[in-house]
Short mmCIF file of C-alpha atoms and ligand atoms in Angstrom, two decimals:
data_model
loop_
_atom_site.label_atom_id
_atom_site.label_comp_id
_atom_site.label_asym_id
_atom_site.label_seq_id
_atom_site.Cartn_x
_atom_site.Cartn_y
_atom_site.Cartn_z
CA UNK A 1 56.98 154.67 103.06
CA UNK A 2 53.08 154.83 101.99
CA UNK A 3 52.27 154.66 98.68
CA UNK A 4 49.50 156.95 96.97
CA UNK A 5 46.12 155.64 96.68
CA UNK A 6 45.76 152.72 94.37
CA UNK A 7 43.50 154.22 91.61
CA UNK A 8 42.58 150.41 90.34
CA UNK A 9 41.23 149.63 93.80
CA UNK A 10 43.40 146.41 93.85
CA UNK A 11 44.19 144.44 96.98
CA UNK A 12 47.59 145.37 98.43
CA UNK A 13 49.32 141.75 98.44
CA UNK A 14 52.49 141.67 101.24
CA UNK A 15 55.52 139.61 100.17
CA UNK A 16 57.89 138.30 102.53
CA UNK A 17 61.53 138.10 101.67
CA UNK A 18 63.11 140.70 99.29
CA UNK A 19 65.40 138.12 97.12
CA UNK A 20 65.03 137.67 93.47
CA UNK A 21 61.84 135.81 93.48
CA UNK A 22 60.02 138.92 95.05
CA UNK A 23 61.69 140.91 92.60
CA UNK A 24 60.58 138.97 89.81
CA UNK A 25 56.76 139.27 90.92
CA UNK A 26 57.13 143.00 90.81
CA UNK A 27 56.91 142.45 86.84
CA UNK A 28 53.74 141.42 86.21
CA UNK A 29 52.20 143.08 89.55
CA UNK A 30 53.27 146.01 87.81
CA UNK A 31 51.53 145.03 84.17
CA UNK A 32 48.49 143.88 86.21
CA UNK A 33 48.29 146.94 88.42
CA UNK A 34 48.78 144.79 91.85
CA UNK A 35 50.46 146.95 94.75
CA UNK A 36 52.97 144.84 96.47
CA UNK A 37 54.28 145.73 100.15
CA UNK A 38 57.39 143.76 101.00
CA UNK A 39 59.34 142.79 103.99
CA UNK A 40 63.26 142.80 102.86
CA UNK A 41 65.58 141.96 105.31
CA UNK A 42 68.13 144.87 104.56
CA UNK A 43 67.89 148.21 102.76
CA UNK A 44 69.21 147.52 99.11
CA UNK A 45 68.48 144.18 98.77
CA UNK A 46 67.30 142.69 95.23
CA UNK A 47 63.55 143.46 95.70
CA UNK A 48 63.78 146.17 97.65
CA UNK A 49 65.50 147.99 94.82
CA UNK A 50 62.05 147.63 92.60
CA UNK A 51 59.49 147.54 95.42
CA UNK A 52 59.32 150.81 96.79
CA UNK A 53 56.39 150.05 99.41
CA UNK A 54 58.80 148.20 101.63
CA UNK A 55 59.74 147.46 105.47
CA UNK A 56 63.20 146.31 106.23
CA UNK A 57 63.06 143.77 108.88
CA UNK A 58 63.09 140.39 110.54
CA UNK A 59 60.79 137.83 109.13
CA UNK A 60 61.61 135.97 112.35
CA UNK A 61 59.90 138.61 114.67
CA UNK A 62 56.06 138.61 114.66
CA UNK A 63 55.37 142.34 115.16
CA UNK A 64 57.58 143.14 111.90
CA UNK A 65 55.21 140.69 110.05
CA UNK A 66 51.99 142.40 111.40
CA UNK A 67 53.30 145.76 110.32
CA UNK A 68 54.15 144.52 106.86
CA UNK A 69 50.72 142.65 106.51
CA UNK A 70 48.53 145.44 108.32
CA UNK A 71 45.83 146.38 105.64
CA UNK A 72 46.79 143.70 103.42
CA UNK A 73 44.49 140.92 102.94
CA UNK A 74 46.80 138.26 101.52
CA UNK A 75 50.60 137.56 102.42
CA UNK A 76 52.99 135.32 100.09
CA UNK A 77 56.57 134.44 100.23
CA UNK A 78 59.94 134.69 98.58
CA UNK A 79 61.16 131.99 100.93
CA UNK A 80 59.99 129.17 102.88
CA UNK A 81 61.76 130.10 106.30
CA UNK A 82 58.85 132.40 108.29
CA UNK A 83 58.13 130.25 111.53
CA UNK A 84 55.05 128.21 111.23
CA UNK A 85 53.56 129.96 114.75
CA UNK A 86 53.90 133.53 113.22
CA UNK A 87 51.96 132.33 110.03
CA UNK A 88 49.33 130.74 112.16
CA UNK A 89 49.20 133.99 114.14
CA UNK A 90 48.61 135.84 111.12
CA UNK A 91 45.67 133.67 110.03
CA UNK A 92 44.61 134.25 113.27
CA UNK A 93 44.77 137.95 112.59
CA UNK A 94 42.36 137.48 109.84
CA UNK A 95 45.00 137.66 106.84
CA UNK A 96 44.94 135.01 104.03
CA UNK A 97 48.35 133.21 104.27
CA UNK A 98 49.35 131.53 101.02
CA UNK A 99 50.62 129.10 100.76
CA UNK A 100 49.16 128.31 104.03
CA UNK A 101 51.51 126.83 107.42
CA UNK A 102 49.96 123.24 106.76
CA UNK A 103 51.24 123.31 103.44
CA UNK A 104 54.26 125.13 103.71
CA UNK A 105 55.79 122.72 106.59
CA UNK A 106 56.30 120.17 103.95
CA UNK A 107 58.79 122.52 102.24
CA UNK A 108 60.56 123.48 105.37
CA UNK A 109 61.10 119.75 106.35
CA UNK A 110 62.03 117.03 104.29
CA UNK A 111 61.24 114.25 106.79
CA UNK A 112 57.41 115.75 106.91
CA UNK A 113 57.67 115.95 103.34
CA UNK A 114 58.63 112.18 102.62
CA UNK A 115 56.13 110.95 105.38
CA UNK A 116 53.06 112.63 103.78
CA UNK A 117 54.19 111.42 100.22
CA UNK A 118 54.37 107.80 101.71
CA UNK A 119 51.02 108.29 102.75
CA UNK A 120 49.83 109.82 99.32
CA UNK A 121 51.25 106.78 97.79
CA UNK A 122 53.32 108.79 95.80
CA UNK A 123 57.03 107.91 94.69
CA UNK A 124 60.13 108.77 96.66
CA UNK A 125 63.96 107.20 96.92
CA UNK A 126 64.01 105.13 99.89
CA UNK A 127 64.30 106.58 103.19
CA UNK A 128 64.68 106.48 106.92
CA UNK A 129 65.48 108.77 109.92
CA UNK A 130 68.57 108.18 111.36
CA UNK A 131 70.07 109.43 114.52
CA UNK A 132 73.52 107.76 114.79
CA UNK A 133 76.15 105.81 112.52
CA UNK A 134 74.75 102.48 113.65
CA UNK A 135 71.49 103.52 111.89
CA UNK A 136 73.11 104.98 108.87
CA UNK A 137 74.60 101.71 108.26
CA UNK A 138 71.74 99.43 109.04
CA UNK A 139 69.91 101.69 106.24
CA UNK A 140 72.86 100.90 104.12
CA UNK A 141 75.81 102.31 102.45
CA UNK A 142 76.56 104.46 100.13
CA UNK A 143 73.45 106.65 101.02
CA UNK A 144 72.44 110.19 100.99
CA UNK A 145 71.99 112.16 104.17
CA UNK A 146 70.10 115.15 104.53
CA UNK A 147 69.33 117.91 107.17
CA UNK A 148 65.53 117.82 107.40
CA UNK A 149 65.48 121.68 107.85
CA UNK A 150 67.27 124.52 106.31
CA UNK A 151 68.86 123.05 103.46
CA UNK A 152 69.47 124.84 100.19
CA UNK A 153 71.48 124.54 96.95
CA UNK A 154 72.92 121.45 98.24
CA UNK A 155 74.22 122.65 101.59
CA UNK A 156 72.94 120.35 103.87
CA UNK A 157 73.09 117.10 101.61
CA UNK A 158 75.86 114.42 102.11
CA UNK A 159 76.72 111.80 99.91
CA UNK A 160 78.31 108.89 102.18
CA UNK A 161 80.07 105.76 101.26
CA UNK A 162 81.16 104.62 104.76
CA UNK A 163 81.07 105.08 108.95
CA UNK A 164 83.84 107.42 108.99
CA UNK A 165 81.83 110.17 106.64
CA UNK A 166 78.62 110.21 108.97
CA UNK A 167 80.71 112.41 111.32
CA UNK A 168 80.23 115.69 109.95
CA UNK A 169 76.19 115.58 109.27
CA UNK A 170 75.94 113.85 112.54
CA UNK A 171 77.52 116.92 114.07
CA UNK A 172 75.57 119.43 111.73
CA UNK A 173 72.33 118.05 112.85
CA UNK A 174 73.18 117.98 116.23
CA UNK A 175 74.43 121.02 116.40
CA UNK A 176 71.85 122.71 114.41
CA UNK A 177 68.90 120.92 116.41
CA UNK A 178 67.53 119.22 113.20
CA UNK A 179 66.89 115.97 111.98
CA UNK A 180 68.67 113.62 109.74
CA UNK A 181 67.66 111.86 106.97
CA UNK A 182 69.08 108.82 104.92
CA UNK A 183 68.13 108.43 101.43
CA UNK A 184 69.04 105.79 98.67
CA UNK A 185 71.26 107.31 96.09
CA UNK A 186 69.11 107.13 93.18
CA UNK A 187 70.58 106.26 89.71
CA UNK A 188 69.26 109.01 87.86
CA UNK A 189 69.26 109.79 84.26
CA UNK A 190 68.26 113.22 84.96
CA UNK A 191 66.59 115.85 87.24
CA UNK A 192 62.96 116.80 86.17
CA UNK A 193 60.86 119.71 87.64
CA UNK A 194 57.12 119.66 87.45
CA UNK A 195 55.70 123.14 87.86
CA UNK A 196 51.83 123.87 88.89
CA UNK A 197 50.05 126.66 90.02
CA UNK A 198 46.93 126.32 92.25
CA UNK A 199 44.34 128.59 93.68
CA UNK A 200 42.17 128.71 96.83
CA UNK A 201 39.24 127.89 94.42
CA UNK A 202 41.27 124.84 93.37
CA UNK A 203 42.09 126.28 89.59
CA UNK A 204 45.44 124.59 88.75
CA UNK A 205 47.57 124.98 85.78
CA UNK A 206 50.37 122.89 84.75
CA UNK A 207 53.39 123.90 83.14
CA UNK A 208 55.41 121.50 80.87
CA UNK A 209 57.76 119.34 82.62
CA UNK A 210 61.29 120.58 82.49
CA UNK A 211 64.85 119.14 82.97
CA UNK A 212 67.51 120.86 85.03
CA UNK A 213 71.13 120.30 85.72
CA UNK A 214 72.73 120.83 88.82
CA UNK A 215 76.38 121.56 89.36
CA UNK A 216 77.27 120.97 93.18
CA UNK A 217 74.15 121.14 94.13
CA UNK A 218 72.96 124.33 92.41
CA UNK A 219 70.81 124.57 89.47
CA UNK A 220 72.64 125.96 86.24
CA UNK A 221 70.56 125.00 83.24
CA UNK A 222 66.86 124.51 82.57
CA UNK A 223 65.39 123.01 79.33
CA UNK A 224 61.58 123.34 78.69
CA UNK A 225 60.65 120.96 77.86
CA UNK A 226 62.50 118.51 78.91
CA UNK A 227 63.95 116.82 75.59
CA UNK A 228 62.67 113.36 74.75
CA UNK A 229 60.81 112.99 77.87
CA UNK A 230 58.01 109.50 77.61
CA UNK A 231 54.93 111.53 77.11
CA UNK A 232 53.57 109.04 79.70
CA UNK A 233 56.36 109.73 82.34
CA UNK A 234 55.64 113.25 81.61
CA UNK A 235 52.16 113.15 82.42
CA UNK A 236 52.82 110.84 85.92
CA UNK A 237 54.95 113.70 86.57
CA UNK A 238 52.45 116.64 86.13
CA UNK A 239 49.91 113.93 87.59
CA UNK A 240 52.08 113.89 90.87
CA UNK A 241 52.73 117.72 90.96
CA UNK A 242 48.63 118.24 90.73
CA UNK A 243 48.30 115.69 93.02
CA UNK A 244 50.45 116.94 96.05
CA UNK A 245 48.91 120.68 95.12
CA UNK A 246 45.57 119.28 95.75
CA UNK A 247 46.60 117.13 99.02
CA UNK A 248 48.56 119.57 100.76
CA UNK A 249 46.10 122.48 99.87
CA UNK A 250 49.02 124.59 98.43
CA UNK A 251 48.25 127.93 97.12
CA UNK A 252 50.29 129.75 94.59
CA UNK A 253 53.07 128.02 92.96
CA UNK A 254 54.21 124.66 93.69
CA UNK A 255 57.48 123.09 92.06
CA UNK A 256 58.10 119.34 92.56
CA UNK A 257 61.73 118.22 91.50
CA UNK A 258 61.99 114.73 90.52
CA UNK A 259 64.70 112.17 89.76
CA UNK A 260 64.03 110.57 86.53
CA UNK A 261 65.69 106.94 86.99
CA UNK A 262 67.50 105.09 84.84
CA UNK A 263 64.83 102.36 84.62
CA UNK A 264 61.94 104.86 83.51
CA UNK A 265 60.68 106.01 86.71
CA UNK A 266 59.97 109.29 88.26
CA UNK A 267 60.48 109.79 92.15
CA UNK A 268 59.89 113.09 94.24
CA UNK A 269 63.17 114.72 95.38
CA UNK A 270 61.71 117.95 96.97
CA UNK A 271 58.89 120.37 97.28
CA UNK A 272 59.11 124.48 96.57
CA UNK A 273 56.10 126.11 97.45
CA UNK A 274 56.90 129.33 95.64
CA UNK A 275 58.10 130.41 92.17
CA UNK A 276 61.44 128.31 91.52
CA UNK A 277 64.72 128.56 89.58
CA UNK A 278 63.52 125.70 87.35
CA UNK A 279 60.78 128.25 85.97
CA UNK A 280 62.14 130.97 85.12
CA UNK A 281 62.16 129.97 81.35
CA UNK A 282 58.24 130.94 81.95
CA UNK A 283 59.29 134.51 81.87
CA UNK A 284 60.07 134.11 78.12
CA UNK A 285 58.87 130.91 77.14
CA UNK A 286 55.02 130.42 78.07
CA UNK A 287 52.07 132.56 77.84
CA UNK A 288 51.80 133.34 81.76
CA UNK A 289 54.92 133.47 83.76
CA UNK A 290 55.07 131.33 86.96
CA UNK A 291 55.18 134.78 88.49
CA UNK A 292 52.39 136.28 87.22
CA UNK A 293 50.53 132.59 88.21
CA UNK A 294 51.77 133.10 91.25
CA UNK A 295 50.19 136.29 91.82
CA UNK A 296 47.03 135.35 90.74
CA UNK A 297 46.57 132.07 92.47
CA UNK A 298 47.30 133.56 95.71
CA UNK A 299 44.74 136.25 94.99
CA UNK A 300 42.42 133.92 93.72
CA UNK A 301 41.97 135.32 90.32
CA UNK A 302 41.77 133.15 87.33
CA UNK A 303 44.97 131.34 86.33
CA UNK A 304 46.67 132.39 83.12
CA UNK A 305 47.66 130.01 80.62
CA UNK A 306 50.86 127.88 81.17
CA UNK A 307 51.40 126.79 77.41
CA UNK A 308 54.89 127.15 75.99
CA UNK A 309 54.97 129.86 73.46
CA UNK A 310 57.83 128.35 71.38
CA UNK A 311 59.19 125.20 70.75
CA UNK A 312 62.14 125.17 73.40
CA UNK A 313 63.13 127.82 75.77
CA UNK A 314 66.31 127.18 77.55
CA UNK A 315 67.25 129.18 81.01
CA UNK A 316 70.88 129.45 82.28
CA UNK A 317 71.65 130.93 85.21
CA UNK A 318 74.26 133.49 85.81
CA UNK A 319 76.61 132.66 88.77
CA UNK A 320 79.33 135.48 90.04
CA UNK A 321 82.63 134.09 88.81
CA UNK A 322 85.90 134.78 90.50
CA UNK A 323 85.36 138.25 92.36
CA UNK A 324 87.49 140.32 89.88
CA UNK A 325 85.07 139.65 87.16
CA UNK A 326 83.93 142.94 87.12
CA UNK A 327 80.61 144.29 86.31
CA UNK A 328 77.69 142.80 84.89
CA UNK A 329 76.35 145.56 82.68
CA UNK A 330 80.04 145.86 81.33
CA UNK A 331 78.82 142.38 79.48
CA UNK A 332 75.50 144.01 77.57
CA UNK A 333 77.57 145.33 74.35
CA UNK A 334 78.66 141.98 73.68
CA UNK A 335 75.63 139.77 74.86
CA UNK A 336 73.09 142.00 73.25
CA UNK A 337 74.57 142.61 69.82
CA UNK A 338 75.59 139.01 69.24
CA UNK A 339 71.72 137.51 70.14
CA UNK A 340 68.87 140.20 69.51
CA UNK A 341 66.53 137.62 70.71
CA UNK A 342 68.01 136.95 74.04
CA UNK A 343 66.10 137.80 77.26
CA UNK A 344 68.48 138.87 80.18
CA UNK A 345 67.17 138.97 83.70
CA UNK A 346 69.41 140.56 86.63
CA UNK A 347 68.91 140.43 90.10
CA UNK A 348 70.92 143.69 91.30
CA UNK A 349 72.76 141.18 93.50
CA UNK A 350 76.36 141.75 94.02
CA UNK A 351 78.78 139.18 92.67
CA UNK A 352 80.34 136.47 95.07
CA UNK A 353 81.44 133.29 93.32
CA UNK A 354 78.81 130.80 92.77
CA UNK A 355 76.30 133.22 93.58
CA UNK A 356 72.86 133.44 91.15
CA UNK A 357 72.89 136.85 89.95
CA UNK A 358 70.73 136.58 86.84
CA UNK A 359 69.95 134.26 84.25
CA UNK A 360 69.17 134.24 80.76
CA UNK A 361 66.66 132.67 78.42
CA UNK A 362 66.51 131.70 74.76
CA UNK A 363 63.68 130.27 72.83
CA UNK A 364 63.47 129.04 69.58
CA UNK A 365 62.53 126.04 67.23
CA UNK A 366 66.20 124.58 67.35
CA UNK A 367 67.34 123.52 70.85
CA UNK A 368 71.25 123.29 70.06
CA UNK A 369 70.64 126.48 68.87
CA UNK A 370 68.82 127.94 71.90
CA UNK A 371 71.44 125.70 74.04
CA UNK A 372 74.67 127.43 72.34
CA UNK A 373 72.87 130.93 72.85
CA UNK A 374 72.16 130.72 76.37
CA UNK A 375 75.14 129.03 77.79
CA UNK A 376 77.50 131.91 75.53
CA UNK A 377 75.49 134.71 77.34
CA UNK A 378 75.60 133.10 80.76
CA UNK A 379 79.40 132.41 80.14
CA UNK A 380 80.29 135.81 79.29
CA UNK A 381 78.28 137.59 81.82
CA UNK A 382 80.13 135.47 84.60
CA UNK A 383 83.48 136.63 82.64
CA UNK A 384 84.39 133.00 81.44
CA UNK A 385 84.69 134.46 78.02
CA UNK A 386 87.40 137.02 78.60
CA UNK A 387 87.67 140.60 80.29
CA UNK A 388 84.50 142.51 79.31
CA UNK A 389 86.70 145.61 78.72
CA UNK A 390 88.55 144.17 76.00
P1 ADP B 401 68.92 120.92 98.68
O1 ADP B 401 67.61 121.31 99.78
O2 ADP B 401 69.93 121.79 98.41
O3 ADP B 401 67.70 121.55 97.28
P2 ADP B 401 68.38 118.01 97.63
O4 ADP B 401 67.53 117.32 98.53
O5 ADP B 401 67.57 118.97 96.37
O6 ADP B 401 69.08 119.61 98.50
O7 ADP B 401 69.40 117.87 97.17
C1 ADP B 401 70.70 118.44 96.36
C2 ADP B 401 71.30 117.66 95.09
O8 ADP B 401 71.79 116.49 95.63
C3 ADP B 401 69.97 117.40 93.98
O9 ADP B 401 69.63 118.18 93.09
C4 ADP B 401 70.49 116.10 93.45
O10 ADP B 401 71.19 116.28 92.73
C5 ADP B 401 71.29 115.06 94.78
N1 ADP B 401 70.66 114.36 95.41
C6 ADP B 401 69.78 114.65 96.46
N2 ADP B 401 68.89 113.12 96.83
C7 ADP B 401 69.85 112.60 96.10
C8 ADP B 401 68.97 111.16 96.04
N3 ADP B 401 68.45 110.35 97.02
N4 ADP B 401 69.92 110.36 95.19
C9 ADP B 401 70.84 110.95 94.23
N5 ADP B 401 71.02 112.27 94.31
C10 ADP B 401 70.48 112.74 95.16
#
């Protein structure tokens, strides 16, 4: 449905993908008076609930992409799955694709990403492409096997300790027609994330480096800034993120997920070229959120300050609990009364076990207090602390 004419004469920004990241771009878009047009995969998905100017269709279909981007000068993304050929076709149509296909491929394909990092002299876990059990054996057990494309939230990642455990990953790779990457098992102290926003003019803003906790391959908690991080290592992580953003000509937000090794180094795990779960803390904990800086960056507007607003911010994801734990709204009276400083962000998604349906942010001067408040609220919403109707 076409919206009324925009009184601010701002350009309409096309966003592909109707998940929570697109939904959360809508908040700063409202504040800045930026019209968004969305391609949603289905009616009623997370971002389609809040962006009235949306088209429902398949992002793998070029005609659909052309319909959505018609009249838009810039297109950006909620996910990295749009086929590269389609992105080139949109560029040929005169639309600025941000981030562009040449950058995005490094977030789509882990083998391409590893090769490019090697060229840039940036640190990765030891790695090799493998096609057989023999290849994996000569790489050495134990190791991590990863499909180079299509993995997310720990899917497409296997820890293997012997030849018999390679059958499943090799089968999945063969069936899906993707390559398989072997990596050394990194002995890491924790996982870090370095987030930067970069505009086409080359302006960049680096957020403080954060620590993230993953359970079963899913990010559950983020602490900003990473507690007790050696300032030199924090600087190195930011430098890596800025180098990647510049060298790959990334526009918008880039998240570099890193391992902090037990012997005091940082190694790049993966790249994401969009707002990222490890940056959700910025909504309440930074002067400019990652979502706002993503919009500013892809529109080539000056970036906002990434400085933190308070000493600590803790983000905890709300994951769907067992199916019968009811409705998230039922959790509001207790969660909001218990902690008037808590910031809650729900995505408008149906509850499914393990699915990310929202997150909370708690900020303040005392890290333990922030952790307790954010963890309590997330556990409450999940239904781990009892029945909300009691
Ligand atoms: P995804 O594409 O699902 O995000 P990742 O490559 O980030 O996959 O891997 C998921 C999780 O598996 C990581 O967050 C990390 O905890 C663990 N992991 C991945 N690679 C390695 C590695 N080389 N060594 C040790 N742990 C790893």
